[in-house]
Amino acid sequence: MVELFTSQGCNSCPPADELFGELAGRDDLVALAYHVDYWDYLGWKDAFASPENTHRQQAYAEVFGGSVYTPQIVIDGSQHVVGSERANVETAVAAMLQQEALPVGVSISSTSTSLLIRIDESNPVPEGAHVVLVYFQPEQQVKIERGQNAGRVMDYRNIVTSYQTVGMWHGEAMTIEIPKNEMKKKGGRCAVLLQQVDDQGRPGDILGAAQLRGDL
């Protein structure tokens, strides 16, 4: 599971966005890009950014004991690297893939009327884990006209548009069914994360993840 925190207004981010595009195209990863809004003051408002994305990164920073920065890549909710440092990112991703799969099996599938999230039985974790449904746009090109990246035309991948907690998991096998007529209002595609959360609501280790192939 790879999460990129990026901004169209940050001149350090384009190399990370390009590298992330490669990761997003792989079948062995779930990769999501969260655009943050705290660089908008530099002269270009990132149309994909949201306070919710910034809040998620800030919560990670509290857990990791540092401050927010871009570009940042978080791997499996448990470690982070500078997203533009290709060698370090590739090393961290390769190390992740050499380990066993994420500890809890998660799948996501679609019928004509609903989305089905299935989570396997496994050892429970303290306080349970959140089932997080993430909506994203698979690809979009943007011409940046102002700010630090003025003149660039950028191709962005797996752009998170919103996310919500849709359930709690306590170790038992479970299925969550979500009506598709509500989801289509979001558009695009979706992924599901099974993630530990501490007593302050901050994100922790990702226990499982899956991505729906194809649009809603």
CSV table of C-alpha atoms in Angstrom, one decimal:
chain,number,residue,atom,x,y,z
A,1,MET,CA,0.0,0.0,0.0
A,2,VAL,CA,1.6,3.3,-1.2
A,3,GLU,CA,0.2,6.7,-0.3
A,4,LEU,CA,1.7,9.9,-1.9
A,5,PHE,CA,1.1,13.3,-0.4
A,6,THR,CA,1.7,15.9,-3.1
A,7,SER,CA,0.7,19.4,-4.4
A,8,GLN,CA,0.6,21.1,-7.7
A,9,GLY,CA,2.0,24.1,-6.0
A,10,CYS,CA,5.2,22.4,-4.8
A,11,ASN,CA,8.2,22.6,-7.1
A,12,SER,CA,9.7,19.4,-5.5
A,13,CYS,CA,6.7,17.3,-6.4
A,14,PRO,CA,6.8,16.7,-10.2
A,15,PRO,CA,9.6,14.0,-10.0
A,16,ALA,CA,7.5,12.2,-7.2
A,17,ASP,CA,4.3,12.5,-9.3
A,18,GLU,CA,6.1,10.9,-12.2
A,19,LEU,CA,7.5,8.1,-10.1
A,20,PHE,CA,4.1,7.6,-8.5
A,21,GLY,CA,2.6,7.3,-11.9
A,22,GLU,CA,4.8,4.2,-12.5
A,23,LEU,CA,3.8,2.7,-9.1
A,24,ALA,CA,0.1,3.3,-9.8
A,25,GLY,CA,0.4,1.3,-13.0
A,26,ARG,CA,1.6,-1.8,-11.2
A,27,ASP,CA,-0.8,-4.7,-10.4
A,28,ASP,CA,1.0,-5.6,-7.1
A,29,LEU,CA,0.4,-2.3,-5.3
A,30,VAL,CA,-2.5,-0.2,-4.3
A,31,ALA,CA,-1.4,3.3,-4.8
A,32,LEU,CA,-3.3,6.5,-3.9
A,33,ALA,CA,-2.3,10.2,-4.2
A,34,TYR,CA,-3.6,12.7,-1.7
A,35,HIS,CA,-3.2,16.3,-2.8
A,36,VAL,CA,-2.7,18.7,0.1
A,37,ASP,CA,-3.7,22.4,0.3
A,38,TYR,CA,-1.0,24.1,2.3
A,39,TRP,CA,1.0,25.2,-0.7
A,40,ASP,CA,-1.9,27.0,-2.4
A,41,TYR,CA,-0.7,30.3,-1.1
A,42,LEU,CA,2.4,30.2,-3.4
A,43,GLY,CA,0.3,31.2,-6.3
A,44,TRP,CA,-1.5,28.2,-7.7
A,45,LYS,CA,-4.5,26.5,-6.1
A,46,ASP,CA,-4.4,22.7,-6.4
A,47,ALA,CA,-7.9,21.8,-7.6
A,48,PHE,CA,-7.4,18.2,-6.3
A,49,ALA,CA,-6.4,19.3,-2.8
A,50,SER,CA,-8.7,19.2,0.3
A,51,PRO,CA,-8.4,19.9,4.0
A,52,GLU,CA,-9.2,16.2,4.7
A,53,ASN,CA,-6.1,15.1,2.7
A,54,THR,CA,-4.0,17.6,4.7
A,55,HIS,CA,-5.5,16.3,7.9
A,56,ARG,CA,-4.6,12.7,7.1
A,57,GLN,CA,-1.0,13.7,6.4
A,58,GLN,CA,-0.9,15.8,9.6
A,59,ALA,CA,-2.1,12.8,11.6
A,60,TYR,CA,0.6,10.6,10.1
A,61,ALA,CA,3.2,13.3,11.0
A,62,GLU,CA,2.1,13.1,14.6
A,63,VAL,CA,2.4,9.3,14.6
A,64,PHE,CA,5.9,9.5,12.9
A,65,GLY,CA,7.1,12.2,15.2
A,66,GLY,CA,7.9,14.8,12.5
A,67,SER,CA,6.2,17.5,10.4
A,68,VAL,CA,4.4,17.5,7.1
A,69,TYR,CA,6.3,17.8,3.9
A,70,THR,CA,5.8,17.2,0.2
A,71,PRO,CA,6.4,15.0,-1.6
A,72,GLN,CA,6.0,12.3,1.0
A,73,ILE,CA,5.3,8.6,0.4
A,74,VAL,CA,3.8,6.5,3.2
A,75,ILE,CA,4.2,2.7,2.9
A,76,ASP,CA,1.7,0.4,4.6
A,77,GLY,CA,0.9,3.1,7.0
A,78,SER,CA,4.0,2.4,9.0
A,79,GLN,CA,7.0,4.1,7.3
A,80,HIS,CA,7.6,7.1,5.1
A,81,VAL,CA,10.2,8.3,2.6
A,82,VAL,CA,10.8,11.4,0.5
A,83,GLY,CA,8.7,10.8,-2.6
A,84,SER,CA,11.1,12.3,-5.1
A,85,GLU,CA,14.1,10.2,-4.0
A,86,ARG,CA,13.6,7.4,-6.5
A,87,ALA,CA,16.3,5.0,-5.2
A,88,ASN,CA,14.9,5.2,-1.6
A,89,VAL,CA,11.3,4.8,-2.8
A,90,GLU,CA,12.2,1.8,-4.9
A,91,THR,CA,14.2,0.2,-2.1
A,92,ALA,CA,11.4,0.7,0.4
A,93,VAL,CA,8.7,-0.7,-2.0
A,94,ALA,CA,10.9,-3.7,-2.9
A,95,ALA,CA,11.5,-4.4,0.8
A,96,MET,CA,7.7,-4.2,1.4
A,97,LEU,CA,7.0,-6.7,-1.4
A,98,GLN,CA,9.7,-9.1,-0.2
A,99,GLN,CA,7.8,-9.5,3.1
A,100,GLU,CA,4.7,-11.5,3.5
A,101,ALA,CA,1.4,-10.1,2.1
A,102,LEU,CA,-0.5,-7.7,4.3
A,103,PRO,CA,-1.8,-9.7,7.3
A,104,VAL,CA,-5.5,-9.6,6.6
A,105,GLY,CA,-7.1,-10.6,3.3
A,106,VAL,CA,-9.3,-7.9,1.8
A,107,SER,CA,-11.2,-8.0,-1.5
A,108,ILE,CA,-13.6,-5.6,-3.2
A,109,SER,CA,-16.0,-6.4,-6.0
A,110,SER,CA,-18.9,-4.9,-7.8
A,111,THR,CA,-22.4,-6.1,-8.9
A,112,SER,CA,-24.9,-4.2,-10.9
A,113,THR,CA,-26.4,-2.6,-7.8
A,114,SER,CA,-23.8,-2.7,-5.0
A,115,LEU,CA,-20.2,-2.7,-4.0
A,116,LEU,CA,-19.1,-5.7,-1.8
A,117,ILE,CA,-16.2,-5.4,0.6
A,118,ARG,CA,-15.0,-8.8,2.1
A,119,ILE,CA,-12.5,-9.1,5.0
A,120,ASP,CA,-11.1,-12.4,6.1
A,121,GLU,CA,-11.0,-13.7,9.7
A,122,SER,CA,-7.7,-13.0,11.4
A,123,ASN,CA,-6.2,-12.2,14.8
A,124,PRO,CA,-8.0,-9.2,16.2
A,125,VAL,CA,-6.2,-5.9,17.0
A,126,PRO,CA,-6.7,-3.7,20.0
A,127,GLU,CA,-9.6,-1.2,19.4
A,128,GLY,CA,-10.3,-2.9,16.1
A,129,ALA,CA,-9.5,-1.5,12.7
A,130,HIS,CA,-11.3,1.0,10.4
A,131,VAL,CA,-12.6,-0.1,7.0
A,132,VAL,CA,-11.9,3.0,4.9
A,133,LEU,CA,-13.4,3.4,1.4
A,134,VAL,CA,-11.4,5.7,-0.8
A,135,TYR,CA,-12.7,7.3,-4.0
A,136,PHE,CA,-10.2,8.4,-6.7
A,137,GLN,CA,-9.9,9.5,-10.3
A,138,PRO,CA,-7.5,7.2,-12.2
A,139,GLU,CA,-5.8,9.9,-14.3
A,140,GLN,CA,-6.0,13.6,-15.2
A,141,GLN,CA,-3.8,16.1,-17.0
A,142,VAL,CA,-3.3,19.6,-15.6
A,143,LYS,CA,-1.7,22.7,-17.1
A,144,ILE,CA,-0.2,24.7,-14.3
A,145,GLU,CA,-0.3,28.4,-15.1
A,146,ARG,CA,1.0,30.1,-12.0
A,147,GLY,CA,3.1,29.4,-9.0
A,148,GLN,CA,6.4,27.4,-8.6
A,149,ASN,CA,5.4,25.0,-11.4
A,150,ALA,CA,4.1,27.5,-13.9
A,151,GLY,CA,4.3,26.3,-17.5
A,152,ARG,CA,4.3,22.6,-16.6
A,153,VAL,CA,1.8,20.2,-17.9
A,154,MET,CA,1.4,17.4,-15.4
A,155,ASP,CA,-0.1,13.9,-15.6
A,156,TYR,CA,-1.6,12.8,-12.3
A,157,ARG,CA,-2.6,9.3,-11.3
A,158,ASN,CA,-5.0,7.8,-8.7
A,159,ILE,CA,-6.1,11.2,-7.4
A,160,VAL,CA,-8.0,10.8,-4.1
A,161,THR,CA,-11.3,12.8,-4.2
A,162,SER,CA,-12.8,11.7,-0.9
A,163,TYR,CA,-12.7,8.9,1.7
A,164,GLN,CA,-14.9,7.7,4.5
A,165,THR,CA,-14.9,5.0,7.2
A,166,VAL,CA,-17.6,2.5,6.4
A,167,GLY,CA,-17.2,0.0,9.2
A,168,MET,CA,-15.1,-1.5,12.0
A,169,TRP,CA,-13.4,-4.8,11.9
A,170,HIS,CA,-12.7,-6.8,15.1
A,171,GLY,CA,-11.1,-10.0,13.7
A,172,GLU,CA,-14.2,-11.8,12.4
A,173,ALA,CA,-14.8,-12.4,8.7
A,174,MET,CA,-17.2,-9.8,7.5
A,175,THR,CA,-18.9,-8.4,4.4
A,176,ILE,CA,-20.0,-4.9,3.9
A,177,GLU,CA,-22.5,-4.1,1.0
A,178,ILE,CA,-22.8,-0.5,-0.2
A,179,PRO,CA,-25.6,0.6,-2.6
A,180,LYS,CA,-24.0,1.6,-5.9
A,181,ASN,CA,-26.5,4.4,-6.6
A,182,GLU,CA,-25.0,6.4,-3.7
A,183,MET,CA,-21.5,5.7,-4.8
A,184,LYS,CA,-22.0,6.8,-8.4
A,185,LYS,CA,-22.4,10.3,-7.1
A,186,LYS,CA,-18.7,10.2,-6.3
A,187,GLY,CA,-17.6,8.9,-9.7
A,188,GLY,CA,-14.3,7.5,-10.7
A,189,ARG,CA,-12.9,4.4,-9.0
A,190,CYS,CA,-12.5,3.2,-5.4
A,191,ALA,CA,-10.2,1.2,-3.1
A,192,VAL,CA,-10.6,-0.1,0.4
A,193,LEU,CA,-8.1,0.0,3.3
A,194,LEU,CA,-8.2,-1.9,6.5
A,195,GLN,CA,-6.2,0.3,8.9
A,196,GLN,CA,-5.5,0.4,12.6
A,197,VAL,CA,-6.3,3.7,14.3
A,198,ASP,CA,-5.0,4.8,17.7
A,199,ASP,CA,-7.1,6.1,20.6
A,200,GLN,CA,-6.8,9.6,19.2
A,201,GLY,CA,-8.1,8.6,15.8
A,202,ARG,CA,-4.7,8.8,14.0
A,203,PRO,CA,-3.9,6.3,11.3
A,204,GLY,CA,-1.6,3.4,11.9
A,205,ASP,CA,-0.6,0.1,10.2
A,206,ILE,CA,-2.5,-0.9,7.1
A,207,LEU,CA,-3.6,-4.5,7.6
A,208,GLY,CA,-5.1,-5.1,4.2
A,209,ALA,CA,-6.0,-3.2,1.0
A,210,ALA,CA,-7.7,-3.8,-2.3
A,211,GLN,CA,-8.6,-1.8,-5.4
A,212,LEU,CA,-11.6,-2.2,-7.6
A,213,ARG,CA,-10.5,-2.5,-11.2
A,214,GLY,CA,-12.6,-0.4,-13.4
A,215,ASP,CA,-15.0,2.5,-12.8
A,216,LEU,CA,-18.0,2.4,-10.5
